[in-house]
Short mmCIF file of C-alpha atoms in Angstrom, two decimals:
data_model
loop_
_atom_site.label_atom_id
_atom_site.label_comp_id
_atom_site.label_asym_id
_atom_site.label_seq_id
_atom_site.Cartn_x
_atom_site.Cartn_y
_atom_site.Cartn_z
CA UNK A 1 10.01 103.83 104.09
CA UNK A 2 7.55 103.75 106.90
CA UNK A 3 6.91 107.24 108.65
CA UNK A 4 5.19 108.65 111.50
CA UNK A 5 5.20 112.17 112.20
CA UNK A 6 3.68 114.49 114.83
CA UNK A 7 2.71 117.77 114.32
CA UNK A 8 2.75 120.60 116.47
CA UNK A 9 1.04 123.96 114.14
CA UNK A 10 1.58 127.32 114.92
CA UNK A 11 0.53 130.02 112.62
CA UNK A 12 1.89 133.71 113.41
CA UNK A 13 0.49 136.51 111.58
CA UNK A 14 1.95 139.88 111.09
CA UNK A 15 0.64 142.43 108.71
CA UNK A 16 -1.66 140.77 106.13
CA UNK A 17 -0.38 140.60 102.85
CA UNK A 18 -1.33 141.96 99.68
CA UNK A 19 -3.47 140.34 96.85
CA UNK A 20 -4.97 137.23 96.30
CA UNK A 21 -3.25 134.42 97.40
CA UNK A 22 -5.94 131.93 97.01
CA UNK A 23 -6.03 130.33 93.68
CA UNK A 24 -10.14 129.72 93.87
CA UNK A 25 -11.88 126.63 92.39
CA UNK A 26 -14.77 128.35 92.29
CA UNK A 27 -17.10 128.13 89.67
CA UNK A 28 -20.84 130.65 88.89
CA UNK A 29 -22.11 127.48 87.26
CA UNK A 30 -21.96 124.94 90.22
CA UNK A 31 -23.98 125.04 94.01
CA UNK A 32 -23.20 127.84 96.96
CA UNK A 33 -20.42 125.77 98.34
CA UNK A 34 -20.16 125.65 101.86
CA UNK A 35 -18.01 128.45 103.98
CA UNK A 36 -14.68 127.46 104.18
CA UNK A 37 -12.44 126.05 106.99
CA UNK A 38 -8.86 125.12 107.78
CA UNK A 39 -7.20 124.15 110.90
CA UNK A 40 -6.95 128.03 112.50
CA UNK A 41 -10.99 127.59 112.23
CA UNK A 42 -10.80 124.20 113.97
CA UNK A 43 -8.34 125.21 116.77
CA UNK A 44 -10.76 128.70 117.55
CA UNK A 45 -14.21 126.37 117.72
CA UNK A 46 -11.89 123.97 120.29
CA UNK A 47 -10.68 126.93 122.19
CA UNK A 48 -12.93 129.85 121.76
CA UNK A 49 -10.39 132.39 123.85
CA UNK A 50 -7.65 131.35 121.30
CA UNK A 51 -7.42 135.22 119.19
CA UNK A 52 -6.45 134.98 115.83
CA UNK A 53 -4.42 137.84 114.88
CA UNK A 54 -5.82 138.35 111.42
CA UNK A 55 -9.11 137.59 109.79
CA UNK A 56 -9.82 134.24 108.51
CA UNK A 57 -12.63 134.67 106.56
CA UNK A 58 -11.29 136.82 103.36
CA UNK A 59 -8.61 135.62 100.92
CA UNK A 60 -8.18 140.30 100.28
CA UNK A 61 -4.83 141.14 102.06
CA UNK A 62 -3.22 144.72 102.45
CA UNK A 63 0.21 145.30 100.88
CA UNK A 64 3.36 145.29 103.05
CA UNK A 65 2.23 142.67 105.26
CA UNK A 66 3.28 138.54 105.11
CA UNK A 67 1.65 135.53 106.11
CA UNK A 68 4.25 133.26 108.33
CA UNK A 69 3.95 129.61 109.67
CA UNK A 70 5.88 127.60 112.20
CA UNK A 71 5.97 123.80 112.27
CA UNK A 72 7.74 122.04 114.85
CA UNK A 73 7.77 118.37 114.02
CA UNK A 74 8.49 114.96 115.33
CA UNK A 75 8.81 111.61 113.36
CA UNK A 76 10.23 108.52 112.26
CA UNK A 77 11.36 107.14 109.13
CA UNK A 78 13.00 104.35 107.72
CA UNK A 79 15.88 106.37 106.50
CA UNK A 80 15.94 108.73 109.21
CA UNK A 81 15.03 107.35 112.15
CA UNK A 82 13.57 109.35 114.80
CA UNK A 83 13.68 112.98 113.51
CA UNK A 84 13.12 116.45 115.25
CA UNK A 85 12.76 119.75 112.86
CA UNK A 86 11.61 123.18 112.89
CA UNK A 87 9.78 124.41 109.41
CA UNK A 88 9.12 127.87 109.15
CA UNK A 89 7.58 129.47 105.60
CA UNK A 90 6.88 132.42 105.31
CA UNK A 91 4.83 134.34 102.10
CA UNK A 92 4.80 137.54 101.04
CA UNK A 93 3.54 139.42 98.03
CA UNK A 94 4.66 142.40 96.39
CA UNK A 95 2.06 144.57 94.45
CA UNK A 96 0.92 142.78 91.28
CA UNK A 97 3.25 139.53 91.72
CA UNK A 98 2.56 136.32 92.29
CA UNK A 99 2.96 134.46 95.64
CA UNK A 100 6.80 134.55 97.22
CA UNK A 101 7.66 131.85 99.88
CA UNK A 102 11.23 131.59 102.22
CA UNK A 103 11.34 127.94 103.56
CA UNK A 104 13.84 127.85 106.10
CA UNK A 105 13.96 124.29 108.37
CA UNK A 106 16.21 122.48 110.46
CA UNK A 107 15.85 118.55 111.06
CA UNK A 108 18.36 115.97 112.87
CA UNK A 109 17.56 112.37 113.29
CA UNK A 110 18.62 109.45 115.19
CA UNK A 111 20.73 108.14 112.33
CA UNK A 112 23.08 111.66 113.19
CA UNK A 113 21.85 113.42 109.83
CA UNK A 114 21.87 117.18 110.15
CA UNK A 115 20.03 118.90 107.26
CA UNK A 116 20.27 122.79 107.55
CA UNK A 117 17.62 123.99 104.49
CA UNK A 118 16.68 127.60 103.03
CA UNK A 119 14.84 127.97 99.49
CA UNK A 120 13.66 131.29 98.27
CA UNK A 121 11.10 132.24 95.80
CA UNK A 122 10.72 135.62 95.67
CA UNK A 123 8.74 137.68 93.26
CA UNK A 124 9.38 141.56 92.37
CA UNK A 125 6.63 143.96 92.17
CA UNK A 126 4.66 143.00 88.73
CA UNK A 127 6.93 140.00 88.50
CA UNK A 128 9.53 141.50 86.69
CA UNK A 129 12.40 139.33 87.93
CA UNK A 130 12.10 136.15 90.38
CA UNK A 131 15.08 135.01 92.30
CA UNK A 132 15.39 131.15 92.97
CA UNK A 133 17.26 129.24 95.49
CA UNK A 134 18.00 125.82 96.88
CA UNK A 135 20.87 126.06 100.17
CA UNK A 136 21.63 123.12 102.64
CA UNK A 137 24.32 122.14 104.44
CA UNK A 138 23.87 118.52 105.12
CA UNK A 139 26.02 115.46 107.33
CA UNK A 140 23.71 112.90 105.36
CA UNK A 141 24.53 108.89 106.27
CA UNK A 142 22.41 107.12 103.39
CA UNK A 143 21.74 104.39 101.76
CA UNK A 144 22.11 103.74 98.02
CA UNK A 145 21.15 100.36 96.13
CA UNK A 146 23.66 100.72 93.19
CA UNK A 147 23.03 101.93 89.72
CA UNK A 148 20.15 101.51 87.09
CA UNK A 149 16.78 99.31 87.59
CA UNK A 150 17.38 96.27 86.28
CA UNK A 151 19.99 95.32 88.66
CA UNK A 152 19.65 96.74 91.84
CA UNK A 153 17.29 95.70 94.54
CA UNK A 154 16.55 96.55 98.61
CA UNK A 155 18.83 93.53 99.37
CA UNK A 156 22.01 95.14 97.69
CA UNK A 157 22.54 98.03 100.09
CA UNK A 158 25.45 99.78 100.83
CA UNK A 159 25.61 102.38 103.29
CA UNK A 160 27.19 105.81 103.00
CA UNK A 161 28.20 108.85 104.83
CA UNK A 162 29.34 112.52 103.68
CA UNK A 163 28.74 116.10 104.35
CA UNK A 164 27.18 117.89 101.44
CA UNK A 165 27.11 121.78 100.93
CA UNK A 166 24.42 122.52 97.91
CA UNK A 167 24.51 126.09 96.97
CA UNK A 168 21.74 126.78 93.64
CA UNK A 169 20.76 129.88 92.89
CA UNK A 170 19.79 132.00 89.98
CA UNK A 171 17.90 134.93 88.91
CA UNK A 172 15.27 135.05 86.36
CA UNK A 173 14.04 138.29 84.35
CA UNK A 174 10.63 138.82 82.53
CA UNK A 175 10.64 138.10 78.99
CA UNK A 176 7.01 137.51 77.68
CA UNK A 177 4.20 136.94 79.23
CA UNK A 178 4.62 133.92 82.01
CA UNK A 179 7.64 133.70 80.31
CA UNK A 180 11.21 134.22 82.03
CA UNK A 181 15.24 133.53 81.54
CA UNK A 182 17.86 133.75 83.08
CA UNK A 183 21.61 132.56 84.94
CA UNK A 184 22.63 131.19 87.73
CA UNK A 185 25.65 129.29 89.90
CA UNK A 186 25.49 125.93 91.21
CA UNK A 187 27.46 124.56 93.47
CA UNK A 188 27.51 120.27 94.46
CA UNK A 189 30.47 119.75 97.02
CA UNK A 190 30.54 116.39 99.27
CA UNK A 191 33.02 115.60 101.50
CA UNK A 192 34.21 113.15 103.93
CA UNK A 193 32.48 110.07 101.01
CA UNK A 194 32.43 106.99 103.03
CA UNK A 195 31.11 103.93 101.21
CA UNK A 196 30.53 100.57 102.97
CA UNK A 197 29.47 96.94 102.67
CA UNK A 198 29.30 94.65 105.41
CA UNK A 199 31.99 96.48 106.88
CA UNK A 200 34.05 96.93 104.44
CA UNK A 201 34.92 99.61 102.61
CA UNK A 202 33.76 100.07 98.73
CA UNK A 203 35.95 101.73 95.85
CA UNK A 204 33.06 101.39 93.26
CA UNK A 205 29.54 100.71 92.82
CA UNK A 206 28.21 99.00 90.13
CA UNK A 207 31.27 99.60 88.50
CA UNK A 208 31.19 103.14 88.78
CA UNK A 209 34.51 104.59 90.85
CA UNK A 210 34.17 108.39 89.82
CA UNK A 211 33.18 109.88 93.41
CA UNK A 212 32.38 106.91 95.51
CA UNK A 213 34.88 107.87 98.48
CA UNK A 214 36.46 111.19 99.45
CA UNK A 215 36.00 113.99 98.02
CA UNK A 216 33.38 115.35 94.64
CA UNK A 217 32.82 118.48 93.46
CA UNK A 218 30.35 119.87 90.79
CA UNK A 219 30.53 123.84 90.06
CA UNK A 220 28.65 125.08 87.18
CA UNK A 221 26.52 127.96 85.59
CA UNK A 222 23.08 127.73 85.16
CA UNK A 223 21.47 128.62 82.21
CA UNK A 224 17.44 128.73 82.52
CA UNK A 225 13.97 129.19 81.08
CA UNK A 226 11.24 129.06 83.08
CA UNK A 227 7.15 129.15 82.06
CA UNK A 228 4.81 129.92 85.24
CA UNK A 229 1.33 130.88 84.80
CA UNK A 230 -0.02 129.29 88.07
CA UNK A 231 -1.45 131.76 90.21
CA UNK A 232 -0.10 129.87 93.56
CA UNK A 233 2.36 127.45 93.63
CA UNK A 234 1.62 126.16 97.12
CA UNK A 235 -1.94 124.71 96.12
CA UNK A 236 -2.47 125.14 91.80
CA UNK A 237 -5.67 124.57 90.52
CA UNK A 238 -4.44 125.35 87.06
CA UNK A 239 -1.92 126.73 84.80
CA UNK A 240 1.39 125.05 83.29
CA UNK A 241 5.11 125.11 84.83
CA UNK A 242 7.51 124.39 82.47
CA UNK A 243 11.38 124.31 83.56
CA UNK A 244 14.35 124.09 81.11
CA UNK A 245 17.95 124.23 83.04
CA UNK A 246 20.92 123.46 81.21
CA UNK A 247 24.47 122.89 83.71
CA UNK A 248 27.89 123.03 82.09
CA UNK A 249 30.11 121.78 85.16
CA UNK A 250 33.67 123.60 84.53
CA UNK A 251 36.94 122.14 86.17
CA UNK A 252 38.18 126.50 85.60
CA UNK A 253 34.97 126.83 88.29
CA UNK A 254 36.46 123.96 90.58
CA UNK A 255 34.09 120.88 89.10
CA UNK A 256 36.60 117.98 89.28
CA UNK A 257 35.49 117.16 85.62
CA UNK A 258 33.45 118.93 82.90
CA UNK A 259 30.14 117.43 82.45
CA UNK A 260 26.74 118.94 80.87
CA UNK A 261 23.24 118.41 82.10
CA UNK A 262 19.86 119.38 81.23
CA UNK A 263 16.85 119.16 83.28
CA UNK A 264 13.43 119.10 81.29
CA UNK A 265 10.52 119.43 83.87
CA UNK A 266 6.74 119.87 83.03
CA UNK A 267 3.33 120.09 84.91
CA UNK A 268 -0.13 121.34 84.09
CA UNK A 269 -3.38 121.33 86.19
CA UNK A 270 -6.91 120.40 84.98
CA UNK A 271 -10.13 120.26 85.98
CA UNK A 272 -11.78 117.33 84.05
CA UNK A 273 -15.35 118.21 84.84
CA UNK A 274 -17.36 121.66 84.43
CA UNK A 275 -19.39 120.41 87.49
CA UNK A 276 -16.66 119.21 89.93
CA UNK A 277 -13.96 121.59 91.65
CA UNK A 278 -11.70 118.54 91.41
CA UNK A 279 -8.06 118.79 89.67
CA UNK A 280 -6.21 116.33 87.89
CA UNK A 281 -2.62 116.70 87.82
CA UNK A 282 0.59 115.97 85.63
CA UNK A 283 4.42 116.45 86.23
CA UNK A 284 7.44 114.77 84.22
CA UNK A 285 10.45 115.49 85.66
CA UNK A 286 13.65 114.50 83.21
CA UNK A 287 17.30 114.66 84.37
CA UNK A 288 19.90 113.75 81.20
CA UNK A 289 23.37 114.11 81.63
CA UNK A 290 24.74 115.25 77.64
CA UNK A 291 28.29 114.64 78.26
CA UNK A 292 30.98 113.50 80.84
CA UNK A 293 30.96 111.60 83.52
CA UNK A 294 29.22 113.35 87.10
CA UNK A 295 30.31 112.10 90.73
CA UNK A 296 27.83 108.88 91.89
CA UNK A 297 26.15 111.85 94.27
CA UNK A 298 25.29 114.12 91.45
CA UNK A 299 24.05 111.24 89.32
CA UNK A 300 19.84 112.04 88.93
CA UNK A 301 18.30 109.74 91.64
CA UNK A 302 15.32 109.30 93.52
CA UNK A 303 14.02 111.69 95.49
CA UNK A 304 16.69 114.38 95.12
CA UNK A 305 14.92 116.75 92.89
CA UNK A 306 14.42 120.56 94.00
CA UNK A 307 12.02 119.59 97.04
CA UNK A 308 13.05 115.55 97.13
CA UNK A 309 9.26 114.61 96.26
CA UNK A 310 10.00 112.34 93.04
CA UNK A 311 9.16 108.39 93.89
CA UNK A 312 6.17 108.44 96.51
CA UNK A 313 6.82 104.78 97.20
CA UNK A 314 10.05 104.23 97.19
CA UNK A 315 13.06 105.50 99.26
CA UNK A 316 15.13 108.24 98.98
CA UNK A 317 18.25 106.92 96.39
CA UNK A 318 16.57 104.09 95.72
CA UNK A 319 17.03 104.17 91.86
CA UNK A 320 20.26 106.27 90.44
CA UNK A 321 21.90 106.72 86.59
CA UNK A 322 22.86 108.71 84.24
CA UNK A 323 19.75 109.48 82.72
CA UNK A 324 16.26 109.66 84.91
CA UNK A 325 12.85 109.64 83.32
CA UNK A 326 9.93 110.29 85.66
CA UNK A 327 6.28 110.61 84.88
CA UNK A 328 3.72 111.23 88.02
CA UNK A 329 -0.11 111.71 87.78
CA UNK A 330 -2.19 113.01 90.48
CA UNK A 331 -6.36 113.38 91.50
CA UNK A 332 -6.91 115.63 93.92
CA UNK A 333 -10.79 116.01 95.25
CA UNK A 334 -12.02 117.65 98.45
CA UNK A 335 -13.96 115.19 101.32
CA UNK A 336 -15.58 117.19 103.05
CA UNK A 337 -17.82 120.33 101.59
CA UNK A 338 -15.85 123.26 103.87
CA UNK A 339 -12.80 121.95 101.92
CA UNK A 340 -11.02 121.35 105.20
CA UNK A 341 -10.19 117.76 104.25
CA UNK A 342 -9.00 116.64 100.95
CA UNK A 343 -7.84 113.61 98.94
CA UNK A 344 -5.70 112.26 96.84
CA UNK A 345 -4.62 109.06 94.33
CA UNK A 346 -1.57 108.95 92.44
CA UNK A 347 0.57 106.83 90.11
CA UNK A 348 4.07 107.48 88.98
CA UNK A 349 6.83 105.83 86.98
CA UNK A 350 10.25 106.51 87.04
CA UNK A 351 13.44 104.85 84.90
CA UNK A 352 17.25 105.07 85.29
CA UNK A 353 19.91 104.28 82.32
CA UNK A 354 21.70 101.29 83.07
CA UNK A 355 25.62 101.56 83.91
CA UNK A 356 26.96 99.01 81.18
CA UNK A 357 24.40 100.47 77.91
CA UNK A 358 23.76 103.84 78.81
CA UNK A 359 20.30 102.57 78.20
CA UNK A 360 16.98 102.19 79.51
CA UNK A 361 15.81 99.10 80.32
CA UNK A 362 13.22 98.64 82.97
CA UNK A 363 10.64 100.87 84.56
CA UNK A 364 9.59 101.43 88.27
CA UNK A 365 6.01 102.25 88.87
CA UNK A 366 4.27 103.04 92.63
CA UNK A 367 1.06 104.19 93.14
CA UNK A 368 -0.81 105.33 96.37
CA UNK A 369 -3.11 107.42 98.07
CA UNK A 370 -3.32 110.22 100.46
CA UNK A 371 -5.02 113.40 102.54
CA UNK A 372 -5.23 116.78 103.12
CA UNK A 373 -5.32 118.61 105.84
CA UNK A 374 -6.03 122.64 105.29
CA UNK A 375 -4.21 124.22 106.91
CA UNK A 376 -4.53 128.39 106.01
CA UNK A 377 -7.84 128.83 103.71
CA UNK A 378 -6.07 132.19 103.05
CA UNK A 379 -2.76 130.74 101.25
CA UNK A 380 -4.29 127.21 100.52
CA UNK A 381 -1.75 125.63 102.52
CA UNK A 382 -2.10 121.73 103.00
CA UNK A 383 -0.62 119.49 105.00
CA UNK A 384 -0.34 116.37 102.77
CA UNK A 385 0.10 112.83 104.18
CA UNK A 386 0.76 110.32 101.16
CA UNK A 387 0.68 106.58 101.78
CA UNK A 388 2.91 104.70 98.41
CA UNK A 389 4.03 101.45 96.84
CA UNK A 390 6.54 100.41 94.89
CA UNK A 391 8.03 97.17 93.63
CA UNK A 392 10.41 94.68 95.08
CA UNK A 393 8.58 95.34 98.84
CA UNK A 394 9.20 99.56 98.66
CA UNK A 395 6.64 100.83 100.29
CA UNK A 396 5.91 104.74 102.78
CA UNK A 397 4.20 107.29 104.13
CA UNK A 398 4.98 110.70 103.04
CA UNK A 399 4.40 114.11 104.34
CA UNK A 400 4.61 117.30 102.73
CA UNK A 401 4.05 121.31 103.66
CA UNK A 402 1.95 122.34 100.63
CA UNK A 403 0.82 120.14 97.48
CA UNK A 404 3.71 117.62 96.36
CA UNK A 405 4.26 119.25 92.71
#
């Protein structure tokens, strides 16, 4: 999954917003560091006449205002093709809450994949209820590579095309301290399910028939409990994040069967030296289906979690099944002392149930490295640029707004 992207970065400030958005490394015990930069800093030193609307050098904001950035892009990837999309995020922050972000992007690509995209956090005032959404509207050509590990390779492809509405959304109230429940809707309807092979057209895969071609749909309730004591979720530097989400899918709610799930998702932030700002990282990300049988879209794959980062190193889809165990690690370090640049090395593993057992039977690790690019010292923005490989000849470069988990 080899990608090359150009970016074109435009930050537009209105009011400055309230409270501390940086979550700050910094440490009484360890040297001065060096003032800080990002890529606003770099951009004024190239073109002194460029004004920047708001001040760069304090992470202090007034209340009422927002931070907003807009990324128009151009790339290429292996499972796009040549791409074209417009990113816009935007953070805000009520009095006493933590950070809320509104990503709202739209990308089309060579391969005539339209991907409409808008996820909200947003925090109230003193973070007494969070409201959480995931909404795309998607005409999404693919390919997939079958089901499980064991049997599926890059050779076994089999292309397919539908249009995919995804509608998540729930709201979350207080209950302890970082603690917070809650219910929700989701929504998983694909249409127009074209599966092919060498032309011709397939009724199963991997001997699994159960939305392959036509027409899927997966309605539920959501039923969630959510631990957050990072400070920003952009850029953490420590904390836990602990996600519980259990789905009954209801045919009374439209589902065309009822099926349970339960996603288990973890991370935590360290910093493994009292001398070093540097973080070391940790996310598992579990997706078990309890009972029934989903669609072949809705099975857990790779790379279609909340914000499609699982599997740095392998493709999009690449691994699919009932059941999906992933386990990532992460060190993140700064190269240069102004913190404008940054690192990375990472190593994951991730494992599918197989089709026939229901059971797990091989693992797929990757492993890379990547950058950083700051780009708002204010929010602790990055752009990240992650180089990964995988077995069996997967191998890509990556790109994310923000820190991948």
């Amino acid at each position: 999954m080899f990608l090359i992207r150009c970016f074109l970065v435009l930050f537009l400030f209105a009011e400055p917003v309230y409270g501390q958005l940086s979550d700050s490394t910094a440490r009484p015990d360890l040297p001065v560091s060096h003032p800080q930069q990002d890529l606003a800093d770099v951009v004024h030193a190239m073109l002194p006449r460029w004004k920047r609307i708001v001040p760069h050098d304090s992470s202090t904001l007034k209340t009422g205002g927002k931070f907003v950035a807009f990324i128009p892009q151009i790339g290429y990837t292996l499972q796009n093709s040549f791409l074209v999309q417009a990113l816009v995020n935007v953070a805000f922050q009520q009095p006493g809450a933590n950070l809320s972000t509104l990503i709202a992007s739209g990308t089309y690509t060579l391969n005539k994949q339209s991907i409409l995209m808008f996820a909200p956090t947003v925090w109230s005032a003193q973070n007494q209820m969070v409201w959480i959404g995931d909404w795309r509207l998607m005409q999404y050509p693919q390919s997939t590579f079958g089901l499980g590990v064991v049997n599926t390779s890059l050779d076994r492809e089999i292309n397919m095309d539908y249009e995919y509405l995804r509608i998540y959304q729930k709201v979350l109230k207080h209950l302890g301290p970082n603690l917070y429940g809650g219910l929700g809707y989701a929504l998983d309807l694909h249409w127009n399910i074209v599966s092919q092979q060498d032309n011709h057209d397939v009724t199963q895969i991997s001997t699994y028939q159960n939305g392959v071609a036509g027409r899927s749909i997966s309605s539920g309730l959501l039923v969630s409990l959510l631990f957050d004591n990072r400070a920003n979720s952009l850029n953490p530097t420590k904390g836990y994040y602990a996600n519980l989400q259990y789905r009954p899918n209801l045919e009374i709610l439209g589902s065309n069967s009822n099926y349970q799930s339960l996603l288990v998702e973890a991370r935590t932030y360290i910093q493994p030296s009292s001398f070093s700002e540097n973080i070391l990282a940790f996310w598992s990300y579990n997706a078990l289906t309890l009972s029934g049988t989903p669609p072949f879209l809705d099975l857990p794959s790779t790379g279609w979690d909340t914000h499609n980062n699982t599997g740095r190193g392998y493709i999009q889809g690449r691994f699919r099944g009932k059941n999906l165990l992933y386990l990532e690690t992460e060190y993140r370090f700064n190269l240069t002392r102004n913190r404008l640049l940054g690192g990375v090395v990472f190593a994951n593993a991730q494992t599918v149930t197989e089709v026939a057992s229901n059971t797990f039977q091989g693992m797929a690790p990757a492993a890379g490295a990547g950058l950083r690019l700051n780009l708002n010292k204010i929010s602790r923005a990055n752009l990240a640029i992650d180089y990964g490989v995988g077995i069996g000849g997967s191998h890509g470069l990556f790109f994310n707004f923000s820190e991948v988990f």
